XYZ file of C-alpha atoms in Angstrom:
652
model
C 30.388 -19.906 27.181
C 28.981 -19.546 30.717
C 26.509 -22.220 31.746
C 22.976 -21.179 32.674
C 23.753 -21.453 36.375
C 23.734 -17.723 36.951
C 20.658 -15.744 37.868
C 20.805 -13.172 35.067
C 21.260 -15.768 32.328
C 18.544 -18.045 33.687
C 16.077 -15.172 33.984
C 16.833 -13.938 30.473
C 16.554 -17.448 29.042
C 13.020 -17.770 30.467
C 11.895 -14.640 28.613
C 13.588 -15.663 25.373
C 12.209 -19.203 25.424
C 8.669 -17.932 26.012
C 9.065 -15.501 23.097
C 10.444 -18.257 20.873
C 7.469 -20.434 21.744
C 5.078 -17.614 20.764
C 6.916 -17.107 17.470
C 6.782 -20.854 16.766
C 3.061 -21.031 17.472
C 2.375 -17.909 15.363
C 4.256 -19.353 12.404
C 2.470 -22.685 12.778
C -0.998 -21.119 12.941
C -0.300 -18.972 9.869
C 1.047 -22.028 8.052
C -2.034 -24.112 8.848
C -4.280 -21.301 7.599
C -2.547 -21.369 4.169
C -1.450 -24.979 3.728
C -2.967 -25.159 0.250
C -1.391 -21.924 -0.968
C 2.022 -22.471 0.618
C 2.717 -25.691 -1.339
C 4.592 -27.223 1.591
C 6.700 -30.375 1.239
C 8.655 -32.052 4.074
C 11.909 -30.576 2.754
C 10.809 -26.951 2.466
C 8.863 -27.259 5.729
C 12.143 -27.936 7.510
C 13.789 -25.054 5.658
C 10.890 -22.754 6.468
C 11.230 -23.334 10.212
C 15.038 -23.182 10.064
C 15.049 -19.819 8.302
C 12.266 -18.691 10.599
C 14.418 -19.545 13.605
C 17.196 -17.337 12.223
C 14.782 -14.377 11.996
C 13.279 -15.155 15.416
C 16.702 -15.224 17.050
C 17.762 -12.083 15.193
C 14.772 -10.155 16.488
C 15.295 -11.500 20.004
C 18.925 -10.454 19.847
C 17.942 -6.856 19.065
C 14.960 -6.769 21.419
C 16.703 -8.414 24.380
C 20.025 -6.573 24.056
C 19.027 -3.628 26.318
C 17.598 -6.011 28.936
C 20.668 -8.261 28.734
C 22.949 -5.272 29.157
C 21.015 -4.159 32.224
C 20.979 -7.631 33.787
C 24.693 -8.198 33.250
C 25.685 -4.872 34.769
C 23.070 -4.709 37.543
C 24.895 -4.324 40.917
C 24.440 -6.986 43.589
C 22.841 -4.653 46.138
C 20.091 -3.738 43.661
C 19.555 -7.291 42.429
C 18.885 -8.544 45.955
C 16.144 -6.010 46.736
C 12.719 -7.662 46.996
C 11.008 -4.867 45.044
C 13.558 -5.294 42.262
C 12.863 -9.019 41.956
C 9.121 -8.307 41.890
C 9.785 -5.771 39.165
C 11.569 -8.438 37.123
C 8.578 -10.748 37.551
C 6.360 -7.912 36.295
C 8.669 -7.403 33.326
C 8.227 -11.063 32.398
C 4.426 -10.760 32.597
C 4.417 -7.582 30.492
C 6.749 -9.127 27.906
C 4.469 -12.164 27.584
C 1.464 -9.873 27.126
C 3.284 -7.852 24.461
C 4.257 -10.994 22.567
C 0.742 -12.422 22.723
C -0.677 -9.094 21.566
C 1.854 -8.998 18.717
C 0.880 -12.536 17.685
C -2.810 -11.609 17.533
C -2.042 -8.370 15.675
C 0.072 -10.296 13.191
C -2.741 -12.763 12.591
C -5.176 -9.908 11.886
C -2.644 -8.222 9.581
C -2.064 -11.517 7.762
C -5.817 -11.992 7.390
C -6.064 -8.555 5.760
C -2.929 -8.536 3.570
C -1.612 -12.116 3.388
C 1.881 -11.099 4.558
C 3.845 -10.480 7.741
C 4.171 -6.970 9.115
C 5.659 -4.730 6.456
C 5.692 -1.163 5.185
C 1.895 -0.969 5.527
C 2.132 -1.679 9.250
C 4.622 1.176 9.586
C 2.134 3.522 7.923
C -0.595 2.288 10.229
C 1.569 3.229 13.204
C 1.948 6.744 11.823
C -1.804 7.206 11.317
C -2.698 5.737 14.692
C -6.053 7.477 15.247
C -7.763 6.048 12.169
C -6.194 2.647 12.737
C -7.111 2.485 16.432
C -10.671 3.622 15.670
C -10.893 1.031 12.903
C -9.696 -1.735 15.231
C -12.127 -0.681 17.953
C -15.008 -0.774 15.467
C -13.947 -4.031 13.807
C -13.016 -6.278 16.727
C -13.999 -6.876 20.397
C -10.711 -5.313 21.402
C -11.295 -4.780 25.124
C -12.405 -8.370 25.858
C -9.488 -9.531 23.714
C -6.997 -7.417 25.683
C -8.457 -8.716 28.931
C -8.063 -12.295 27.698
C -4.443 -11.694 26.682
C -3.701 -10.076 30.047
C -5.221 -13.058 31.836
C -3.135 -15.450 29.740
C 0.037 -13.464 30.461
C -0.650 -13.474 34.201
C -1.539 -17.167 34.098
C 1.669 -18.102 32.280
C 3.735 -16.000 34.671
C 2.075 -17.757 37.615
C 2.751 -21.152 36.026
C 6.431 -20.216 35.737
C 6.656 -18.910 39.301
C 8.856 -21.729 40.647
C 11.249 -21.685 37.701
C 11.360 -17.914 37.926
C 11.969 -17.943 41.692
C 14.827 -20.416 41.341
C 16.368 -18.295 38.584
C 16.232 -15.068 40.590
C 17.731 -16.741 43.671
C 20.596 -18.410 41.782
C 24.151 -17.062 42.118
C 24.823 -13.894 40.123
C 27.264 -13.773 37.245
C 30.395 -12.039 38.596
C 31.075 -8.584 37.156
C 34.450 -9.630 35.736
C 32.689 -12.297 33.666
C 29.857 -9.934 32.693
C 32.176 -7.585 30.761
C 33.167 -10.247 28.173
C 29.470 -11.085 27.929
C 28.684 -7.488 27.010
C 31.409 -7.523 24.362
C 30.073 -10.800 22.943
C 26.575 -9.342 22.819
C 27.832 -6.312 20.878
C 29.638 -8.567 18.401
C 26.525 -10.680 17.842
C 24.388 -7.594 17.185
C 26.956 -6.319 14.677
C 27.132 -9.707 12.950
C 23.342 -9.870 12.745
C 23.202 -6.411 11.156
C 25.590 -7.563 8.429
C 24.277 -11.076 7.752
C 20.496 -10.925 8.278
C 18.226 -8.595 6.297
C 14.710 -8.341 4.921
C 15.547 -10.555 1.947
C 18.326 -12.721 3.383
C 18.287 -15.532 4.313
C 14.655 -15.897 3.236
C 15.593 -14.978 -0.349
C 13.594 -13.693 -3.293
C 11.289 -15.390 -5.763
C 9.475 -18.662 -5.403
C 6.400 -19.066 -3.243
C 5.609 -15.805 -1.444
C 3.667 -17.535 1.326
C 6.681 -19.701 2.148
C 8.945 -16.655 2.350
C 6.505 -14.772 4.542
C 6.005 -17.749 6.848
C 9.761 -18.049 7.241
C 9.908 -14.416 8.340
C 9.386 -12.888 11.746
C 6.677 -10.224 11.932
C 8.299 -7.891 14.497
C 11.655 -8.192 12.702
C 10.081 -7.288 9.346
C 8.229 -4.382 10.941
C 11.385 -2.705 12.210
C 13.261 -3.530 9.001
C 10.486 -1.847 6.983
C 10.547 1.124 9.356
C 14.264 1.513 8.714
C 13.984 1.016 4.937
C 10.890 3.093 4.215
C 12.569 4.575 1.157
C 14.701 2.566 -1.225
C 17.223 4.193 -3.523
C 16.668 2.691 -6.949
C 20.291 2.908 -8.100
C 21.537 1.237 -4.926
C 19.065 -1.625 -4.660
C 17.826 -2.436 -8.184
C 19.174 -3.555 -11.523
C 20.050 -0.678 -13.829
C 20.809 0.058 -17.450
C 23.058 2.796 -18.872
C 21.335 6.177 -18.769
C 21.313 6.483 -22.548
C 19.619 3.095 -22.917
C 16.978 4.063 -20.367
C 16.368 7.367 -22.153
C 15.876 5.635 -25.491
C 13.647 2.872 -24.132
C 11.529 5.217 -22.061
C 10.900 7.669 -24.870
C 9.979 4.758 -27.091
C 7.445 3.633 -24.465
C 5.666 6.987 -24.141
C 6.065 8.215 -27.725
C 2.882 8.938 -29.705
C 2.445 10.425 -33.182
C 0.996 13.593 -31.639
C 3.840 14.037 -29.106
C 6.991 16.164 -29.414
C 9.702 15.829 -26.773
C 11.035 19.105 -25.378
C 13.089 17.980 -22.350
C 16.819 18.719 -22.366
C 17.718 15.797 -20.090
C 17.896 12.591 -22.205
C 15.694 10.861 -19.608
C 13.196 13.733 -19.513
C 9.927 12.650 -21.130
C 8.386 16.141 -21.036
C 6.599 16.519 -24.343
C 3.981 18.619 -26.091
C 0.774 16.663 -26.747
C -1.285 17.931 -29.665
C -4.697 16.258 -29.458
C -6.687 16.603 -32.686
C -9.950 18.483 -32.997
C -11.558 21.169 -30.920
C -11.409 20.896 -27.112
C -14.526 19.422 -25.544
C -15.675 21.689 -22.707
C -16.832 18.876 -20.440
C -16.859 18.738 -16.681
C -15.094 15.744 -15.138
C -16.055 13.743 -12.052
C -13.405 11.125 -11.309
C -14.476 8.752 -8.534
C -11.729 6.633 -6.990
C -13.424 3.783 -5.128
C -11.835 2.202 -2.088
C -10.708 -1.438 -2.539
C -13.067 -2.365 -5.386
C -11.599 -5.488 -6.957
C -13.039 -6.324 -10.377
C -13.930 -9.768 -9.035
C -16.737 -8.284 -6.900
C -18.702 -6.996 -9.902
C -21.420 -9.167 -11.377
C -20.385 -8.040 -14.852
C -16.929 -9.515 -14.163
C -18.370 -12.855 -13.043
C -19.482 -12.496 -9.407
C -22.792 -14.265 -8.744
C -23.796 -12.679 -5.410
C -25.590 -9.665 -6.860
C -23.475 -7.124 -4.967
C -23.165 -4.505 -7.735
C -26.467 -4.072 -9.614
C -25.870 -0.367 -10.242
C -22.345 -0.800 -11.578
C -23.468 -3.772 -13.671
C -26.155 -1.605 -15.241
C -23.720 1.284 -15.652
C -21.360 -0.982 -17.568
C -23.961 -1.384 -20.330
C -23.851 2.374 -20.976
C -20.139 3.059 -20.465
C -16.766 2.730 -22.060
C -15.442 -0.219 -20.024
C -11.806 -1.247 -19.625
C -11.922 -4.994 -19.069
C -8.178 -5.626 -18.642
C -7.251 -2.788 -16.339
C -4.800 -2.988 -13.420
C -3.922 -1.054 -10.277
C -0.322 -0.004 -9.828
C -0.150 -0.871 -6.145
C -1.763 -2.226 -3.020
C -2.600 0.976 -1.140
C -4.781 4.035 -1.673
C -1.807 6.380 -1.914
C -0.384 4.327 -4.796
C -3.643 4.524 -6.718
C -3.897 8.268 -6.174
C -0.271 8.753 -7.175
C -0.752 6.800 -10.416
C -4.030 8.468 -11.386
C -2.981 11.994 -10.433
C 0.657 12.042 -11.608
C 0.662 9.133 -14.089
C 3.733 7.734 -12.310
C 4.911 4.133 -11.908
C 5.086 2.969 -8.278
C 8.673 3.848 -7.345
C 10.160 1.750 -4.488
C 9.609 2.738 -0.870
C 7.067 5.410 -0.049
C 4.717 6.774 -2.646
C 5.207 10.390 -3.677
C 1.959 11.191 -1.863
C 3.648 10.445 1.471
C 7.140 11.790 0.851
C 6.690 14.702 3.206
C 8.484 17.797 1.954
C 8.727 16.366 -1.572
C 5.076 15.729 -2.338
C 4.218 19.014 -4.062
C 4.876 20.990 -7.230
C 4.257 18.342 -9.892
C 2.500 18.426 -13.246
C -0.585 16.641 -11.969
C -3.905 16.050 -13.673
C -5.357 18.773 -11.447
C -2.683 21.244 -12.547
C -3.255 20.403 -16.198
C -7.018 20.924 -16.013
C -6.638 23.927 -13.741
C -4.512 25.564 -16.432
C -7.430 25.019 -18.843
C -9.822 26.892 -16.564
C -11.208 24.036 -14.506
C -11.881 24.195 -10.779
C -9.814 21.207 -9.635
C -11.127 19.867 -6.321
C -10.087 16.837 -4.287
C -13.040 15.575 -2.247
C -12.260 12.946 0.370
C -14.607 11.063 2.683
C -12.098 11.042 5.538
C -9.666 13.523 7.039
C -7.092 14.478 4.471
C -4.111 14.481 6.789
C -4.283 10.680 6.544
C -1.650 9.431 4.094
C -0.596 13.099 3.671
C -3.390 13.540 1.101
C -4.144 17.196 1.829
C -0.513 18.216 1.469
C -0.181 16.215 -1.751
C -3.327 17.447 -3.465
C -3.123 20.962 -2.060
C 0.451 21.215 -3.358
C -0.434 19.917 -6.807
C -3.180 22.210 -8.016
C -6.274 21.106 -6.101
C -8.405 22.712 -3.473
C -9.543 20.371 -0.716
C -12.913 19.294 0.622
C -12.625 16.588 3.293
C -14.415 15.413 6.405
C -12.936 18.164 8.548
C -14.517 20.821 6.317
C -18.010 19.288 6.417
C -20.504 20.133 9.168
C -21.692 17.208 11.290
C -25.267 17.980 10.246
C -24.304 17.224 6.642
C -23.050 13.724 7.469
C -25.617 10.990 7.996
C -23.017 8.454 9.131
C -19.349 8.334 10.188
C -16.935 5.569 11.084
C -13.195 5.321 11.730
C -12.302 6.217 8.144
C -14.757 9.038 7.524
C -18.223 9.837 6.283
C -20.401 7.435 4.344
C -20.059 7.428 0.569
C -23.511 8.958 0.098
C -22.422 11.964 2.192
C -19.269 12.287 0.096
C -21.387 12.371 -3.062
C -23.659 15.022 -1.528
C -20.600 17.212 -0.981
C -19.547 16.658 -4.595
C -23.027 17.742 -5.712
C -22.696 20.975 -3.759
C -19.348 21.788 -5.362
C -20.612 20.914 -8.867
C -23.777 22.986 -8.419
C -21.804 25.991 -7.171
C -19.281 25.823 -10.022
C -22.020 25.398 -12.617
C -23.931 28.371 -11.188
C -20.795 30.516 -11.504
C -20.175 29.362 -15.080
C -16.988 27.468 -14.225
C -16.057 24.018 -15.457
C -15.147 21.596 -12.699
C -12.850 18.647 -12.215
C -13.851 16.756 -9.073
C -11.549 13.948 -7.967
C -13.316 11.922 -5.262
C -11.912 9.307 -2.889
C -14.440 7.065 -1.124
C -14.010 5.254 2.209
C -16.997 2.968 2.882
C -15.581 -0.196 1.295
C -13.042 -0.605 4.091
C -12.963 -2.421 7.392
C -14.992 -2.074 9.689
C -17.428 -2.227 6.694
C -20.055 -0.057 8.390
C -22.579 2.235 6.684
C -26.029 3.773 7.311
C -28.758 1.336 8.256
C -31.638 0.560 5.932
C -29.821 1.184 2.666
C -29.217 -2.398 1.558
C -30.275 -5.886 2.626
C -26.969 -6.713 4.375
C -26.505 -5.535 7.939
C -23.880 -2.855 8.522
C -20.580 -4.222 9.791
C -21.302 -7.734 8.552
C -18.273 -7.868 6.267
C -16.844 -6.963 2.872
C -19.899 -8.107 0.903
C -22.102 -5.530 2.614
C -19.535 -2.775 2.106
C -19.300 -3.558 -1.615
C -23.072 -3.558 -1.960
C -23.395 -0.270 -0.072
C -20.640 1.248 -2.230
C -22.635 0.231 -5.297
C -25.864 1.579 -3.762
C -24.270 4.985 -3.109
C -23.007 5.166 -6.709
C -26.510 4.415 -7.973
C -28.009 7.161 -5.821
C -25.310 9.596 -6.908
C -25.893 9.030 -10.620
C -29.675 9.173 -10.197
C -29.361 12.615 -8.593
C -26.730 13.755 -11.102
C -29.043 12.981 -14.018
C -31.436 15.654 -12.738
C -28.753 18.345 -12.789
C -28.334 20.868 -15.611
C -24.632 20.053 -15.844
C -25.115 16.282 -16.285
C -25.163 16.169 -20.091
C -21.816 17.965 -20.264
C -20.036 15.893 -17.641
C -17.685 12.965 -17.987
C -17.916 10.443 -15.131
C -14.974 8.155 -14.450
C -15.248 5.300 -11.923
C -12.055 3.479 -11.001
C -10.773 1.572 -7.967
C -7.726 2.745 -6.014
C -6.562 -0.854 -5.557
C -8.009 -4.305 -4.971
C -9.328 -5.721 -1.709
C -6.371 -8.106 -1.433
C -3.197 -8.423 -3.477
C -1.469 -11.259 -1.630
C -0.790 -14.517 -3.437
C 1.806 -17.180 -4.032
C 3.915 -14.721 -6.019
C 5.335 -11.321 -5.183
C 3.086 -9.662 -7.773
C 0.093 -11.906 -8.543
C -1.246 -10.059 -11.582
C -4.847 -11.259 -11.282
C -5.030 -9.738 -7.812
C -4.373 -6.254 -9.258
C -7.368 -6.376 -11.632
C -9.759 -3.442 -11.080
C -12.678 -1.881 -12.987
C -12.583 1.361 -14.982
C -15.810 2.821 -16.401
C -16.092 6.071 -18.388
C -19.688 7.291 -18.587
C -21.104 10.259 -20.474
C -24.237 9.316 -22.460
C -24.108 12.373 -24.737
C -20.421 12.038 -25.563
C -19.126 8.484 -24.970
C -20.519 5.504 -26.822
C -20.794 2.254 -24.825
C -17.914 -0.030 -25.730
C -15.357 -2.398 -24.253
C -11.616 -1.795 -24.362
C -9.944 -5.178 -23.961
C -6.225 -4.357 -24.222
C -4.088 -4.197 -21.078
C -4.055 -0.779 -19.419
C -2.814 0.718 -16.184
C -3.830 3.416 -13.712
C -1.007 5.549 -15.104
C -2.962 5.682 -18.382
C -6.005 7.374 -16.828
C -4.736 10.973 -16.953
C -3.423 11.021 -20.556
C -6.474 9.096 -21.795
C -8.772 11.572 -20.069
C -6.915 14.526 -21.588
C -7.339 12.815 -24.966
C -11.075 12.369 -24.453
C -11.309 16.117 -23.772
C -9.180 16.891 -26.874
C -6.911 19.112 -24.777
C -3.419 20.075 -25.890
C -0.886 20.180 -23.062
C 2.716 19.662 -21.998
C 2.935 16.206 -20.455
C 5.239 14.595 -17.920
C 2.955 11.559 -17.737
C 4.438 8.064 -17.961
C 1.107 6.765 -19.253
C -0.401 6.929 -22.725
C -3.720 7.802 -24.323
C -4.762 4.218 -24.895
C -7.832 5.191 -26.959
C -5.841 6.425 -29.928
C -6.325 4.148 -32.920
C -2.550 3.991 -33.325
C -1.821 3.227 -29.668
C 1.026 0.895 -28.812
C 0.463 -2.550 -27.306
C -0.875 -2.411 -23.794
C 1.128 -2.928 -20.627
C 0.509 -2.489 -16.915
C 2.884 -1.207 -14.254
C 2.298 -2.810 -10.866
C 4.214 -3.248 -7.667
C 4.427 -3.026 -3.925
C 6.916 -1.123 -1.830
C 9.743 -3.493 -2.874
C 8.919 -5.419 -6.049
C 8.374 -3.551 -9.327
C 6.637 -5.198 -12.243
C 5.767 -4.724 -15.898
C 2.986 -6.925 -17.330
C 2.610 -7.037 -21.115
C -0.643 -9.024 -21.181
C 1.088 -12.380 -21.122
C 4.387 -12.221 -19.250
C 5.480 -10.321 -16.154
C 8.958 -8.938 -15.438
C 9.775 -8.261 -11.766
C 12.557 -6.120 -10.340
C 13.473 -6.753 -6.706
C 16.009 -5.337 -4.225
C 19.574 -6.680 -4.323
C 19.423 -6.454 -8.140
C 16.904 -9.276 -8.398
C 15.404 -9.895 -11.856
C 12.730 -12.476 -12.627
C 10.276 -13.200 -15.373
C 6.930 -14.964 -15.019
C 5.775 -16.499 -18.285
C 2.007 -16.852 -18.695
C 1.535 -14.657 -15.616
C -2.257 -15.099 -15.536
C -1.989 -18.844 -16.030
C 0.727 -21.232 -14.896
C 3.083 -18.334 -14.165
C 6.400 -20.102 -14.652
C 9.167 -18.159 -12.913
C 12.679 -17.868 -14.332
C 15.741 -15.780 -13.526
C 16.667 -13.368 -16.314
C 19.232 -10.660 -16.918
C 19.288 -7.152 -18.337
C 19.437 -8.598 -21.860
C 15.797 -9.742 -21.585
C 13.625 -7.327 -23.647
C 10.717 -7.264 -21.191
C 13.105 -6.731 -18.287
C 14.730 -3.859 -20.170
C 11.340 -2.162 -20.483
C 10.688 -2.804 -16.800
C 13.984 -1.210 -15.808
C 13.423 1.726 -18.144
C 10.126 2.651 -16.492
C 11.288 2.409 -12.897
C 14.844 3.686 -13.288
C 13.462 6.533 -15.407
C 10.698 7.324 -12.903
C 13.158 7.382 -9.990
C 15.471 9.643 -11.962
C 12.595 11.930 -12.935
C 11.450 12.219 -9.331
C 14.943 12.830 -7.985
C 15.749 15.466 -10.609
C 12.225 16.985 -10.482
C 11.722 16.338 -14.175
C 8.009 15.903 -13.448
C 7.684 19.366 -11.896
C 4.868 21.687 -12.930
C 6.120 24.518 -15.163
C 3.359 27.091 -15.715
C 5.409 28.645 -18.502
C 5.067 25.405 -20.482
C 1.451 26.265 -21.185
C 2.257 29.572 -22.876
C 5.198 27.998 -24.714
C 2.897 25.300 -25.994
C 0.336 27.816 -27.243
C 3.044 29.817 -29.015
C 4.382 26.695 -30.736
C 0.965 26.004 -32.242
C 0.511 29.411 -33.862
């Protein structure tokens, strides 16, 4: 191997060593910030940095390959030009700035999500306007950029002598550069084969240790490449017939009759007893409202007085869990009653997000005006295309006059303005004699945590506590106004979170961090009570249809959990890679590369063990996710308008 006596190799080594130093410092800072959670011992500390070095070098190999190729093949006459050498000095300064900026960005991402860059960061790149606005409102970004630029220039100046000596060293002869190019190509190919998102860092064990051993930029580009995961290729499977049997057993109810021709098709006629209840429905999905923030769930800061009071008069689900870690996952689960399939949610699968048997379609077929009302702009996360293609009409920030919004931030209008828009729609539908189903999505409980001044006793932008308290304030104002409306007595209000404020933990799927509130409120029709069995966001739609006593043809993977003869509870939860089934005590996790694990006492000691497809809980886990992926791929969850007439005929 050529010694570092040649100009090109010495120059490239300076850049790579600076980058390695930044990666080392980033990993060390993140480690120090989570020493207690990471459970570090001297042995796994060494392993953590060793595996981290593999990922660091792998990223540098990809990132530096174009530069290395250019340097090796650069002709002598060009290399010797003064402007060219100044350009190379500028490239070093820019590369240092980019790495420092990446390190800061990774720290902020870790602070928000507890992981390295991943699929979420890819989504943030796609929706750059909202993200950039959010960053500008949340952090002193311009002074920070100036500081990073000054540091980059300062480091470049400090390296000026080393850099000058490198640029003036003898050049690597062209005849020796060609083998270098071939070696570089071989190393890139080897890295593609050997190093991946889950190898060598592995699966299972302490999540913080795995994330610390990773490299943020490497994971970002790996997630960008693998934004959709084929279930059959990456996950453990069961024979189709076994999946069909298990899945139908999971969703079967005494009032259900399966009508699908595909063995894995769960399409079934649901015959709810009694006369339909002609109630309006207002379903409020609240941004990032972890159950732990509510006083009625044990918080002592007094952030949710209105929700705590509402709980006394509602049907409350005390053991209720989100399916995922992002808004689109919550909307997918509530609207389609679907488990969180790996990769992108259905909401964001552009070109394949429409035409499903959604809750909006079901209620629309019963004469409801199904409306999705969003505090932000609905192109974010592809929401408008998803809801517009699944039976809803859309009201979002772009359709609201500025005069009707008292406050806006990066993510949209304040919650109180969203509720005012919902009031307008409800009033108009009631005046025209039409029942309404309003599905709201709030935005205020999100960084930068800003809201109108003078509403609560915490200053706007001061942090999550203020955003939670303002969210609660807006709900209180909304219900106070709703109680004065003529349609209030005949309206069912549902309040549920889209996901929690933070789902990171020592494990891939820390169950407690998926715990969210669900309140159903209708004083004239719903008696206050507590439902303590485990339930999931995928149970919202079928349970709601049951509360309304509506007969329908269902493709929902959830169940009406309020039936007296309901099966034992379970919750489906996951992220873009790991797919879990929690039965109230134990958790089964499916991971890429056919990984299968079981956590016993998942809310307690959470003892992890490797299991196989013969484990009963794992079989149920596979059935849900393999069946959901099959149903999506084969469009078994598509909306069939003819089903409604067929269902009515079958009941005559």
